[in-house]
Amino acid sequence: MLLRMSTLLLRTLREDPADAEVPSHRLLLRAGYVRRAAPGGYTWLPLGKLVLDRVTEVVRQEMAAIGDQEVHFPALLPAEPYRTSGRWTEYGDDIFTLADRRGAEHLLAPTHEELAALLVKNLFSSYRDFPVTLFQIQTKFRDEARPRAGLLRGREFLMKDAYSFDLDEVGLQAAYERHRGAYRRIFDRLGLEHTIVRATSGAMGGSASEEFLAATPVGEDTFVGCTACDYAANTEAVTTPVPPAGDPDAQPAAEVHDTPETPTIAGLVALADARRLGGRDDWTAADTLKNVVLALRRPGAEGPELLVVGLPGDREVDLKRLGAAVAPATVDVFDGWDDHPELVRGYIGPQVMAKLGIRYLVDPRVVPGSAWLTGANEPGRHATGVVCGRDFVPDGTIEAAEVRPGDPCPACGTGELTMRRGIEIGHIFQLGRRYTDAFSVDVLGPAGKPVRPTMGCYGIGVSRAVAAIAEQHHDERGLVWPEAVAPCDVHLVAAGKGPQLEAALELGRRLAAAGLRVLVDDRTHVSAGVKFTDAELIGIPCAVVVGRRLAEGYVELRDRASGERDELPVDKVADRLVERVHRERGSVV
Amino acid sequence: MLLRMSTLLLRTLREDPADAEVPSHRLLLRAGYVRRAAPGGYTWLPLGKLVLDRVTEVVRQEMAAIGDQEVHFPALLPAEPYRTSGRWTEYGDDIFTLADRRGAEHLLAPTHEELAALLVKNLFSSYRDFPVTLFQIQTKFRDEARPRAGLLRGREFLMKDAYSFDLDEVGLQAAYERHRGAYRRIFDRLGLEHTIVRATSGAMGGSASEEFLAATPVGEDTFVGCTACDYAANTEAVTTPVPPAGDPDAQPAAEVHDTPETPTIAGLVALADARRLGGRDDWTAADTLKNVVLALRRPGAEGPELLVVGLPGDREVDLKRLGAAVAPATVDVFDGWDDHPELVRGYIGPQVMAKLGIRYLVDPRVVPGSAWLTGANEPGRHATGVVCGRDFVPDGTIEAAEVRPGDPCPACGTGELTMRRGIEIGHIFQLGRRYTDAFSVDVLGPAGKPVRPTMGCYGIGVSRAVAAIAEQHHDERGLVWPEAVAPCDVHLVAAGKGPQLEAALELGRRLAAAGLRVLVDDRTHVSAGVKFTDAELIGIPCAVVVGRRLAEGYVELRDRASGERDELPVDKVADRLVERVHRERGSVV
């Protein structure tokens, strides 16, 4: 393949586009890989399409290598199967829906669990047909509330989605591990430094799931690691170590105190110390029980219902963690104070929740026997010694409190949590039978009785992976593509016209004939300086400058990543490049 | 590549599915290439996906070979550019539209002329950047009123669309010819016998266009050829040879006659002969002028307007031809007789059209000076000698009359038209400046003045081509794929278990290692007879049966197309197959 800059559909930009916030977005736009075409919608220009195709091919190869079979489902589907599974409602505004000319409701399918289950039901009837895993690589659409960061969160993107069907848990576990391994190999080949973290399952349903996160400061996801063990989890999935419970009845009785003008935790702690409430002057925010009122919306329900979450006063509610904990329901900040005079703002305590019939969930640190300084449900009054399991009984626990660096590790108990940001590039789920139950997928078992297959599903954001690679592989001058995904193997720069241009084109033809992907900068109305700048911006791993020393038979080889430069006789450079590329490809010339 | 039937996501069907009307639909379903997933929406199963990918790759290679650059536009787009071009209205119900969560109107783009023009405007500013042609291969959506015939007319399909930009007509003509040539090569490589026919441009706009039609009895399009020259045209594009005009004033005056009970042409002709109207008894339907009332709807207009079409009484109006002639307006049968008492049903003549202010268009055979037997606009009365150009002056001519086999050829004038049916597999257009005008795409010309590029657009129905190939390549036993698009090169049938199965798998591994695509029927719970039937249904070009004669060292080679069978030593068969496939691929082992 030989691309010529003089005719290539490409315009590099000198300046950062105003609306591009993250490096991948900025550089992919500036280097001419993509252009914005719609809110959250990008046109892939030729160089971008080449990178996307190379990433796609790596994904396809590794999926085929574990025996997954490629299919292609329609993207536009009738609402019916998604109503049956419940996802029509669960996804809410996040999916695009439309009516056809007859008024029948359709959606642009976010993923295809329903169709995969129906296909397997339709095709297979015996245990002999299992296990089976199918996958597709398809453009998906999602009605993002806030499309942002270019390809990282768009409304239209390329995704690989796979669905495994096994007859038992052992089979599902094996399929899950197979995909986990394939994903590692895929991201390794793509040059993506990644971490596998425990995750929540969101609208998919199912029991176990893990995310593959590419670490980068601009990632939307925060994930934790442990200083002592290999625990890693998305913050949404971090579980709080539960302290030992005590005997609720062994505690002193609760006491109510006048605490005027203390609607905040800081004010309350200061006053509690000053007045030596409960005989102490060492109160901390962690001794208080903060009660946060929220509006919980269940899918398909008429209106919101009240939810109060109790957590230690030194922690904020993390709405992302709380959202994951209540999914597929959603929570909003509560703003209906006027309609609920029974809730005394700033002085809410858990003592009245059961009586008021309000759902009350607590942070796992609020164990039976723990005593708290909390609201007394009267203006300007708080209570000390309010004991969980005696003065109030929560409806359950919930992971809603923020996670902080230094928190104890829930896995080993000895290490501390560290926090990083990352981009979700893959997600694997053990779904179980949610979808095979929904569609009554049964096959004849070996013993003659029906068996219901159990499913896994496995996704990779293919176009997002391109952006993630750009996030991890760039410097201040531009992109620095790993060889496995670069749009071309070699970027030939003709520094001048005449013989230099001729030599560059001749070398380009020779390399292309040897199977290399070659970009030649053969522009004649552009200075050598601009060409060098563009080459660094575009980020092809290896550049060859055909310049002044051509007269003496020399050209310059430049390595984009290391910056190393090397002068070589022009008749040696082709062999050297062919060898380099074939070595990288693992093939023999 | 080695696929094993025992694990392949495939179920062949013994019976024809009830709703499959055409051979491609029937066989692609029965042989397990596709499954219906939605109205007009199909899931590509693994074998189908392989064929689709091979067809796609042929298209991609030939587009790249003529220098077209691959891009990828979003499919989901805001309404705005399509409003600017007018296509939002013109396409009407045929496109899927939807509102996003903020209520902003979007569409699933039918094609991307608007985006291509905007991209070029956005990237390029100088004549030096031209010519340029870009293409994409993308899933398209169309809200078909009547999805039918499986992949031939679905609501979701794969399309290759290309857009050329040139600075002048000579450039556009060259781009058009380049694509015409590439399309011939593509369809030749795909094994599609095809005819290039003149076509109308429909909602695209533009001046010249041709369609590539794959001849098959189930095609939706009818096209004509000539017995004497190489003229070929879609019936919508057939032009009627115009007879010589006469002197309107040299004709006898018109006469009105009582013709009771003659609302039909046949009745009128019989009565005219019986009464010797105009002194003749040799009246034919072709001597009468039939006036057909229609409701014309212009895009964006409030209601319909009246249109009367005058044509010789021996011809029917062909609504498809008429529709193409008035596009982007549409026509319907008129049913508003009660509101228009001035139109005397069955006795309408052209004499009053101008006075009534009704748009009146005539068949090209109605030339100035031609005299007609036609309605007198009074119940039960007709007129003879009604002369075009004297007694009435049409507002213009229109190609609305049906075309019939045996009609004179409009190109050579000596041959007769023959008619066949075909599937539209490609369409090439010289668009001109419709879209560059709409978006004011101007670039700096060589003389320093702005130049507005002129566009061509070029489409191939990629998934439809798969169905067209199946239509042209099947027999009563199943599909007969051309080697260039077959899902596999070789189908190995293990006729028995034990050594036969072992030998088939061993041969399969050897062939796969040599680069062949191999399908092995390694099922153990299926009879040899079922395997043979399935192999013929699936239609891979070459089958190898590993059967009883394996004991003597022989296997049987079967050619699917010719039915030829050949016994060969098992140790020779691999060489023979590798040689056969590499010869077909034009490559050297």
GROMACS .gro file of C-alpha atoms in nm, chain A residues 12 30 36 48 64 77 81 118 148 180 188 207 223 269 271 347 386 443 449 563:
model
   20
   12THR     CA    1  -0.341   1.856   0.960
   30ARG     CA    2  -0.517   1.766   1.448
   36ARG     CA    3  -1.648   1.579   1.388
   48GLY     CA    4  -0.816   0.687   1.095
   64ALA     CA    5  -1.160  -1.654   1.620
   77LEU     CA    6  -3.479  -0.402   1.594
   81PRO     CA    7  -3.765  -0.870   2.257
  118LEU     CA    8  -3.339  -1.603   2.038
  148ARG     CA    9  -1.759   1.411   2.519
  180ARG     CA   10  -1.054  -1.294   2.979
  188ASP     CA   11  -0.137  -0.647   2.479
  207SER     CA   12  -2.353  -1.210   3.871
  223PHE     CA   13  -1.038   0.229   3.990
  269VAL     CA   14  -1.851   1.823   6.568
  271LEU     CA   15  -2.029   2.208   6.911
  347TYR     CA   16  -3.127   1.725   6.171
  386VAL     CA   17  -2.790   0.629   6.882
  443VAL     CA   18  -3.260  -2.768   2.493
  449LYS     CA   19  -3.463  -3.365   3.034
  563GLY     CA   20   1.359   1.001   1.858
   0.00000   0.00000   0.00000
